[in-house]
Tab-separated table of C-alpha atoms in Angstrom:
chain	number	residue	atom	x	y	z
A	1	MET	CA	17.798	132.477	89.732
A	2	GLU	CA	18.244	130.501	87.044
A	3	HIS	CA	19.825	126.950	87.496
A	4	SER	CA	20.829	126.209	84.294
A	5	GLY	CA	24.079	127.476	83.963
A	6	SER	CA	25.849	128.528	80.671
A	7	LEU	CA	28.146	125.569	81.213
A	8	GLN	CA	25.903	123.032	79.855
A	9	GLY	CA	25.616	124.314	76.861
A	10	ASP	CA	29.273	125.578	76.130
A	11	PRO	CA	31.792	122.782	76.969
A	12	LYS	CA	34.423	124.813	75.193
A	13	LEU	CA	33.732	126.989	78.185
A	14	LYS	CA	33.452	124.565	80.664
A	15	ALA	CA	37.282	122.740	79.415
A	16	GLN	CA	39.062	126.412	79.322
A	17	LEU	CA	37.462	126.617	82.682
A	18	ILE	CA	38.617	123.335	84.225
A	19	ARG	CA	42.164	124.162	82.483
A	20	GLN	CA	42.765	127.527	84.164
A	21	ILE	CA	41.791	126.223	87.739
A	22	ARG	CA	43.774	123.332	86.597
A	23	THR	CA	47.089	125.677	86.226
A	24	ALA	CA	46.083	127.499	89.521
A	25	GLU	CA	45.844	124.522	91.706
A	26	GLY	CA	49.459	123.547	90.166
A	27	HIS	CA	50.911	126.985	90.890
A	28	LEU	CA	49.655	127.060	94.736
A	29	ALA	CA	50.935	123.803	95.160
A	30	GLY	CA	54.021	124.906	93.995
A	31	ILE	CA	54.083	128.273	96.193
A	32	ARG	CA	53.142	125.755	98.877
A	33	LYS	CA	56.329	124.152	98.538
A	34	MET	CA	57.910	127.162	98.245
A	35	VAL	CA	56.394	128.461	101.644
A	36	GLU	CA	57.456	124.606	103.018
A	37	GLY	CA	61.400	125.246	101.613
A	38	GLU	CA	61.437	128.510	102.890
A	39	GLN	CA	61.968	130.223	99.479
A	40	TYR	CA	62.614	133.612	99.396
A	41	CYS	CA	59.562	135.909	100.261
A	42	VAL	CA	59.734	138.168	97.244
A	43	ASP	CA	59.384	135.172	94.586
A	44	ILE	CA	56.335	133.618	96.541
A	45	LEU	CA	54.310	136.949	96.357
A	46	LYS	CA	55.775	136.929	92.322
A	47	GLN	CA	54.089	133.624	92.606
A	48	ILE	CA	50.890	134.514	94.242
A	49	ALA	CA	50.472	137.582	91.620
A	50	ALA	CA	50.798	134.892	89.305
A	51	VAL	CA	47.604	132.587	90.521
A	52	GLN	CA	45.461	136.105	90.749
A	53	GLY	CA	46.003	136.622	87.356
A	54	ILE	CA	44.600	133.211	86.507
A	55	LEU	CA	41.581	133.593	88.860
A	56	SER	CA	40.530	137.051	87.473
A	57	ARG	CA	40.553	134.991	83.770
A	58	ALA	CA	38.641	132.538	84.499
A	59	ALA	CA	35.915	135.159	87.046
A	60	ARG	CA	36.101	137.287	83.862
A	61	THR	CA	35.381	134.544	81.458
A	62	LEU	CA	33.013	132.916	83.737
A	63	ALA	CA	31.276	136.542	84.298
A	64	HIS	CA	30.817	136.820	80.778
A	65	ALA	CA	29.505	133.821	79.575
A	66	HIS	CA	26.937	134.113	82.379
A	67	THR	CA	25.803	137.161	81.027
A	68	LEU	CA	25.823	136.016	77.606
A	69	HIS	CA	23.853	133.028	78.345
A	70	CYS	CA	21.718	133.113	81.676
A	71	VAL	CA	21.387	137.091	82.049
A	72	ARG	CA	20.335	137.105	78.285
A	73	GLY	CA	17.845	134.184	78.435
A	74	ALA	CA	16.392	135.963	81.639
A	75	ILE	CA	16.248	138.924	79.773
A	76	GLU	CA	14.000	137.222	77.040
A	77	GLU	CA	11.661	135.531	79.425
A	78	GLY	CA	10.828	138.761	81.003
A	79	LYS	CA	12.971	138.133	84.339
A	80	GLY	CA	15.951	140.263	83.460
A	81	GLU	CA	16.301	142.394	86.534
A	82	ALA	CA	16.847	139.879	88.812
A	83	ALA	CA	19.522	137.934	86.657
A	84	ILE	CA	20.944	141.252	86.875
A	85	ASP	CA	21.188	142.307	89.940
A	86	GLU	CA	22.269	138.857	90.935
A	87	LEU	CA	25.452	139.051	88.717
A	88	PHE	CA	26.525	142.610	90.118
A	89	GLU	CA	26.102	141.313	93.875
A	90	ALA	CA	28.238	138.140	92.942
A	91	LEU	CA	30.836	141.300	91.079
A	92	LYS	CA	31.152	142.976	94.307
A	93	TYR	CA	32.688	140.285	96.032
A	94	LEU	CA	35.295	139.603	93.686
A	95	LYS	CA	38.685	141.352	94.661
A	96	HIS	CA	39.904	141.501	91.243
A	97	PHE	CA	37.898	141.325	88.256
B	1	MET	CA	67.963	140.166	97.056
B	2	GLU	CA	68.790	138.421	100.342
B	3	HIS	CA	68.013	135.175	100.356
B	4	SER	CA	67.964	134.182	103.978
B	5	GLY	CA	63.818	134.863	104.062
B	6	SER	CA	61.559	135.747	106.715
B	7	LEU	CA	60.257	132.198	106.691
B	8	GLN	CA	62.850	130.825	108.193
B	9	GLY	CA	63.052	132.630	111.288
B	10	ASP	CA	59.480	132.478	112.105
B	11	PRO	CA	57.857	129.270	112.417
B	12	LYS	CA	54.208	130.319	112.823
B	13	LEU	CA	53.924	132.349	109.831
B	14	LYS	CA	55.363	129.662	107.715
B	15	ALA	CA	52.822	127.231	109.277
B	16	GLN	CA	49.678	129.908	109.016
B	17	LEU	CA	50.656	130.301	105.254
B	18	ILE	CA	51.244	126.940	104.861
B	19	ARG	CA	47.411	126.306	105.735
B	20	GLN	CA	46.265	128.996	104.154
B	21	ILE	CA	47.413	127.792	101.029
B	22	ARG	CA	46.257	124.890	101.548
B	23	THR	CA	42.887	126.300	101.868
B	24	ALA	CA	42.815	127.609	98.938
B	25	GLU	CA	44.006	124.986	97.139
B	26	GLY	CA	40.968	122.830	98.434
B	27	HIS	CA	38.266	125.540	97.733
B	28	LEU	CA	39.741	125.401	94.314
B	29	ALA	CA	39.679	121.803	93.619
B	30	GLY	CA	35.996	121.985	95.074
B	31	ILE	CA	35.408	125.137	92.120
B	32	ARG	CA	36.542	123.035	89.350
B	33	LYS	CA	34.422	120.003	90.566
B	34	MET	CA	31.564	122.694	91.022
B	35	VAL	CA	32.571	123.258	86.764
B	36	GLU	CA	32.845	119.722	86.360
B	37	GLY	CA	29.492	119.541	87.722
B	38	GLU	CA	28.451	122.169	85.448
B	39	GLN	CA	26.736	123.950	88.729
B	40	TYR	CA	25.287	127.629	88.614
B	41	CYS	CA	27.727	130.425	87.618
B	42	VAL	CA	27.020	132.668	90.306
B	43	ASP	CA	27.904	130.117	93.148
B	44	ILE	CA	30.989	129.162	91.301
B	45	LEU	CA	31.790	133.235	90.975
B	46	LYS	CA	31.401	133.585	94.451
B	47	GLN	CA	33.580	130.538	94.949
B	48	ILE	CA	36.466	132.356	92.917
B	49	ALA	CA	36.328	135.667	95.191
B	50	ALA	CA	36.369	133.350	98.378
B	51	VAL	CA	39.951	132.370	97.142
B	52	GLN	CA	40.847	136.126	95.641
B	53	GLY	CA	40.073	136.903	99.848
B	54	ILE	CA	42.751	133.982	101.070
B	55	LEU	CA	45.054	134.788	98.453
B	56	SER	CA	45.268	138.489	98.986
B	57	ARG	CA	45.288	137.852	102.886
B	58	ALA	CA	48.565	135.676	102.381
B	59	ALA	CA	50.006	137.819	100.471
B	60	ARG	CA	49.475	140.924	102.185
B	61	THR	CA	50.496	138.791	105.783
B	62	LEU	CA	53.856	137.418	103.528
B	63	ALA	CA	54.886	141.250	102.311
B	64	HIS	CA	54.480	142.249	105.904
B	65	ALA	CA	56.304	139.805	107.201
B	66	HIS	CA	59.264	140.215	104.627
B	67	THR	CA	59.167	143.826	105.608
B	68	LEU	CA	59.464	143.210	109.312
B	69	HIS	CA	62.215	140.773	108.825
B	70	CYS	CA	63.959	140.888	105.257
B	71	VAL	CA	63.886	144.855	104.480
B	72	ARG	CA	64.134	146.000	108.011
B	73	GLY	CA	67.496	143.738	107.979
B	74	ALA	CA	68.510	145.241	104.738
B	75	ILE	CA	68.124	148.633	106.158
B	76	GLU	CA	70.324	148.134	109.102
B	77	GLU	CA	73.251	146.460	106.824
B	78	GLY	CA	72.593	149.753	104.524
B	79	LYS	CA	71.383	147.651	101.988
B	80	GLY	CA	67.613	148.915	102.436
B	81	GLU	CA	67.260	151.196	99.084
B	82	ALA	CA	67.363	147.961	96.905
B	83	ALA	CA	65.135	145.990	99.530
B	84	ILE	CA	62.621	148.317	99.560
B	85	ASP	CA	62.860	148.568	95.573
B	86	GLU	CA	62.268	144.875	95.050
B	87	LEU	CA	59.301	145.004	97.433
B	88	PHE	CA	57.704	147.552	95.902
B	89	GLU	CA	58.361	145.925	91.930
B	90	ALA	CA	56.602	142.689	93.700
B	91	LEU	CA	53.510	144.504	95.238
B	92	LYS	CA	52.906	145.900	91.917
B	93	TYR	CA	52.287	142.960	90.129
B	94	LEU	CA	49.964	141.740	92.868
B	95	LYS	CA	46.188	142.179	91.531
B	96	HIS	CA	44.659	142.855	94.731
B	97	PHE	CA	46.515	143.076	98.087
C	1	MET	CA	27.416	150.938	70.265
C	2	GLU	CA	24.320	152.453	71.646
C	3	HIS	CA	24.508	156.267	72.479
C	4	SER	CA	21.379	156.103	73.954
C	5	GLY	CA	22.569	155.964	77.177
C	6	SER	CA	21.320	155.010	80.556
C	7	LEU	CA	21.841	158.577	82.057
C	8	GLN	CA	18.907	160.023	79.804
C	9	GLY	CA	16.342	157.847	81.348
C	10	ASP	CA	17.153	157.759	85.129
C	11	PRO	CA	17.579	161.264	86.545
C	12	LYS	CA	17.910	159.816	89.855
C	13	LEU	CA	21.079	157.901	88.834
C	14	LYS	CA	22.400	160.863	87.289
C	15	ALA	CA	22.502	162.816	90.043
C	16	GLN	CA	23.403	160.433	92.298
C	17	LEU	CA	26.691	159.681	90.143
C	18	ILE	CA	27.039	163.524	89.759
C	19	ARG	CA	27.050	163.571	93.729
C	20	GLN	CA	29.737	161.080	94.034
C	21	ILE	CA	31.846	162.412	91.382
C	22	ARG	CA	31.838	165.741	92.958
C	23	THR	CA	32.465	163.890	96.800
C	24	ALA	CA	35.596	162.144	94.716
C	25	GLU	CA	36.399	166.008	93.298
C	26	GLY	CA	36.444	167.401	97.032
C	27	HIS	CA	38.246	164.666	98.473
C	28	LEU	CA	40.954	165.198	95.734
C	29	ALA	CA	41.086	168.690	95.809
C	30	GLY	CA	41.728	167.883	100.004
C	31	ILE	CA	44.802	165.627	98.970
C	32	ARG	CA	46.104	168.097	97.227
C	33	LYS	CA	46.170	170.518	99.952
C	34	MET	CA	47.801	167.728	102.211
C	35	VAL	CA	50.652	167.018	99.583
C	36	GLU	CA	51.156	170.509	99.460
C	37	GLY	CA	51.037	170.880	103.106
C	38	GLU	CA	53.749	167.958	103.750
C	39	GLN	CA	51.305	166.143	105.922
C	40	TYR	CA	52.092	162.717	106.533
C	41	CYS	CA	52.310	159.973	103.844
C	42	VAL	CA	49.647	157.062	105.641
C	43	ASP	CA	47.275	160.177	106.407
C	44	ILE	CA	47.196	160.440	102.457
C	45	LEU	CA	47.235	156.869	101.893
C	46	LYS	CA	44.129	156.415	103.637
C	47	GLN	CA	42.088	159.362	101.565
C	48	ILE	CA	43.164	158.030	98.445
C	49	ALA	CA	42.156	154.875	99.556
C	50	ALA	CA	38.647	156.819	100.629
C	51	VAL	CA	38.514	158.444	96.915
C	52	GLN	CA	38.968	155.004	95.162
C	53	GLY	CA	36.345	153.176	97.224
C	54	ILE	CA	33.734	156.471	95.931
C	55	LEU	CA	34.975	155.620	92.661
C	56	SER	CA	34.661	151.745	92.897
C	57	ARG	CA	31.154	152.024	94.204
C	58	ALA	CA	30.037	155.086	91.134
C	59	ALA	CA	31.492	152.394	88.487
C	60	ARG	CA	29.950	149.660	90.016
C	61	THR	CA	26.199	151.422	90.063
C	62	LEU	CA	26.998	152.793	86.490
C	63	ALA	CA	27.821	149.481	85.166
C	64	HIS	CA	24.941	148.086	86.691
C	65	ALA	CA	22.270	151.136	85.175
C	66	HIS	CA	23.967	150.189	81.853
C	67	THR	CA	23.365	146.311	82.390
C	68	LEU	CA	19.854	146.897	83.446
C	69	HIS	CA	18.955	149.550	80.603
C	70	CYS	CA	21.521	149.871	77.655
C	71	VAL	CA	22.419	146.088	77.788
C	72	ARG	CA	19.109	144.770	78.377
C	73	GLY	CA	17.266	146.885	75.293
C	74	ALA	CA	20.259	145.340	72.926
C	75	ILE	CA	19.336	142.272	73.977
C	76	GLU	CA	15.419	142.933	73.349
C	77	GLU	CA	16.410	143.993	69.890
C	78	GLY	CA	18.547	141.135	69.594
C	79	LYS	CA	21.822	143.028	69.393
C	80	GLY	CA	22.988	141.786	72.764
C	81	GLU	CA	25.988	139.738	72.162
C	82	ALA	CA	28.110	142.925	70.824
C	83	ALA	CA	26.587	144.993	74.095
C	84	ILE	CA	27.917	142.126	76.185
C	85	ASP	CA	31.211	142.206	75.029
C	86	GLU	CA	31.476	145.543	74.854
C	87	LEU	CA	30.594	146.185	78.684
C	88	PHE	CA	33.133	143.121	79.585
C	89	GLU	CA	35.592	145.106	77.749
C	90	ALA	CA	35.010	148.348	79.739
C	91	LEU	CA	34.808	146.387	83.041
C	92	LYS	CA	38.281	144.594	82.343
C	93	TYR	CA	39.952	148.141	82.562
C	94	LEU	CA	38.643	149.125	85.925
C	95	LYS	CA	41.457	148.541	88.398
C	96	HIS	CA	38.686	148.128	91.145
C	97	PHE	CA	35.109	146.938	90.235
D	1	MET	CA	53.766	157.806	114.287
D	2	GLU	CA	56.207	160.253	112.973
D	3	HIS	CA	54.992	163.536	111.535
D	4	SER	CA	58.095	164.954	109.670
D	5	GLY	CA	57.317	162.646	106.376
D	6	SER	CA	58.781	162.033	103.813
D	7	LEU	CA	57.257	164.929	101.482
D	8	GLN	CA	59.566	167.611	103.610
D	9	GLY	CA	62.391	166.504	102.229
D	10	ASP	CA	61.848	165.362	98.036
D	11	PRO	CA	60.325	167.904	96.717
D	12	LYS	CA	60.583	166.515	93.484
D	13	LEU	CA	58.086	163.595	94.639
D	14	LYS	CA	55.749	166.302	96.175
D	15	ALA	CA	55.445	167.763	92.616
D	16	GLN	CA	54.768	164.612	90.997
D	17	LEU	CA	51.836	164.121	92.879
D	18	ILE	CA	50.366	167.173	92.570
D	19	ARG	CA	50.631	167.022	89.287
D	20	GLN	CA	49.121	163.739	89.473
D	21	ILE	CA	46.187	164.809	91.595
D	22	ARG	CA	45.724	167.616	89.794
D	23	THR	CA	45.293	165.563	86.259
D	24	ALA	CA	42.641	163.112	88.326
D	25	GLU	CA	40.691	166.076	89.045
D	26	GLY	CA	40.737	167.019	85.851
D	27	HIS	CA	39.338	163.973	84.537
D	28	LEU	CA	36.662	163.749	87.489
D	29	ALA	CA	35.595	167.135	86.214
D	30	GLY	CA	35.463	166.338	82.886
D	31	ILE	CA	33.558	162.668	84.023
D	32	ARG	CA	31.159	164.690	85.864
D	33	LYS	CA	30.650	167.019	82.261
D	34	MET	CA	30.071	163.465	80.948
D	35	VAL	CA	27.130	162.237	83.363
D	36	GLU	CA	25.778	166.099	83.346
D	37	GLY	CA	25.525	165.563	79.340
D	38	GLU	CA	24.504	161.940	79.720
D	39	GLN	CA	26.846	160.770	77.498
D	40	TYR	CA	27.143	156.722	77.180
D	41	CYS	CA	27.883	154.905	80.098
D	42	VAL	CA	31.080	152.649	78.565
D	43	ASP	CA	32.922	155.931	77.648
D	44	ILE	CA	32.127	157.144	81.173
D	45	LEU	CA	33.457	153.838	82.602
D	46	LYS	CA	36.632	153.637	80.650
D	47	GLN	CA	37.195	157.363	82.108
D	48	ILE	CA	36.463	156.135	85.441
D	49	ALA	CA	39.104	153.309	85.196
D	50	ALA	CA	41.834	155.997	83.816
D	51	VAL	CA	41.688	157.973	87.120
D	52	GLN	CA	41.566	154.479	88.838
D	53	GLY	CA	45.115	154.107	86.996
D	54	ILE	CA	46.389	157.304	88.313
D	55	LEU	CA	45.400	157.030	91.897
D	56	SER	CA	46.843	153.669	92.267
D	57	ARG	CA	50.362	154.986	91.013
D	58	ALA	CA	49.950	157.801	93.179
D	59	ALA	CA	49.331	155.302	95.978
D	60	ARG	CA	52.692	153.235	95.170
D	61	THR	CA	54.661	156.072	94.635
D	62	LEU	CA	53.504	157.648	97.642
D	63	ALA	CA	53.855	154.502	99.843
D	64	HIS	CA	57.554	153.093	98.089
D	65	ALA	CA	58.472	157.093	99.081
D	66	HIS	CA	57.133	156.636	102.904
D	67	THR	CA	58.692	153.073	103.230
D	68	LEU	CA	62.211	154.471	101.810
D	69	HIS	CA	62.143	157.609	103.931
D	70	CYS	CA	59.540	157.119	107.425
D	71	VAL	CA	59.461	153.812	107.369
D	72	ARG	CA	63.439	153.325	106.927
D	73	GLY	CA	64.260	156.178	109.611
D	74	ALA	CA	62.156	154.713	111.885
D	75	ILE	CA	63.587	151.570	111.664
D	76	GLU	CA	67.131	153.218	111.976
D	77	GLU	CA	65.646	154.823	115.633
D	78	GLY	CA	64.994	150.932	116.348
D	79	LYS	CA	61.101	151.840	115.848
D	80	GLY	CA	60.819	150.404	113.048
D	81	GLU	CA	57.742	147.662	114.277
D	82	ALA	CA	55.180	150.329	114.597
D	83	ALA	CA	56.160	151.723	111.504
D	84	ILE	CA	56.168	148.652	109.466
D	85	ASP	CA	52.394	147.991	111.018
D	86	GLU	CA	51.134	151.484	110.110
D	87	LEU	CA	52.328	151.048	106.850
D	88	PHE	CA	50.439	147.788	105.862
D	89	GLU	CA	47.424	148.804	107.749
D	90	ALA	CA	47.326	151.590	105.637
D	91	LEU	CA	48.268	149.445	102.298
D	92	LYS	CA	45.449	147.285	103.284
D	93	TYR	CA	42.326	149.639	102.771
D	94	LEU	CA	43.773	150.822	99.213
D	95	LYS	CA	41.427	149.163	97.053
D	96	HIS	CA	44.060	148.814	94.319
D	97	PHE	CA	47.669	149.448	94.896
């Protein structure tokens, strides 16, 4: 499908996503140190839950922007059906949204 | 609860979790570069789904080991109820398990 | 938003959804009988998982059709942004999609 | 595994689960009528989300009780490992917990 994505036209979205991913990366590095330091399993599970929350929010933000920009654009050009199918195919793989 | 976790007695589990978290960290760094390079949203969503999958598997592995070691130990010492409550409290926060 | 939904123009979708919901209702009645008959918890959990699967598929089918019909229509009439916001607001509440 | 489940010894749990399942059945019947009446997709999605919430709570309640009774009992009889494996196998299939 379209390869001119939502990120090009929306520097605020791009910055927000980069920030969310960096935060998730920082959390994961912390979780790895917790595992290396043999910390308590339940505390590690809670940290994994926090990263899952960040990734769900990032996925939702991105899918929303994609629909607002790329899918809307495709619809306006009469190529909406393929764009919508592709979006829902991707959403299907998300473990949590 | 118990602070002698499952990770101390199970070096194989510890190594597996560290490997999974490292893999997730590598994926996230790749996703961040995809966002920085303004790549296609749907491809980024698919990569986020892949990280969600790794984290779910890691959480499941850890919760299973925790139950097998810590919760079982607590039950054998007659302190099972508190350990089970704590486990389910943690599972509740996991977005996907 | 729009109150002329996807279901009006798509009798096949409507029939499919009714069939899925009926199946889920049948499963739930069966699960209730399993609980009343004090059957084994793990077997009941597996049946709950089956109903969750049916509901996720129904939600996905409906959200896809809604996007294809209602959201697309709204975009074509220049009212896309509100329709997209509303869709993602609804998706946010789905436990699993 | 064990076929003397948690439900036998816990009439309060049994009554609570039956109530939750009945509520979910009632919701689903309502959703089916919404589909038959071609009501607005987004309103239907929100109702599906409500049923998902009830089922997740029911699954969590049941898995918790199962661990507290059946799994704990199995551990006390020295058959803990198989019971724990079986529990996590079942949890794996739950779409949301």
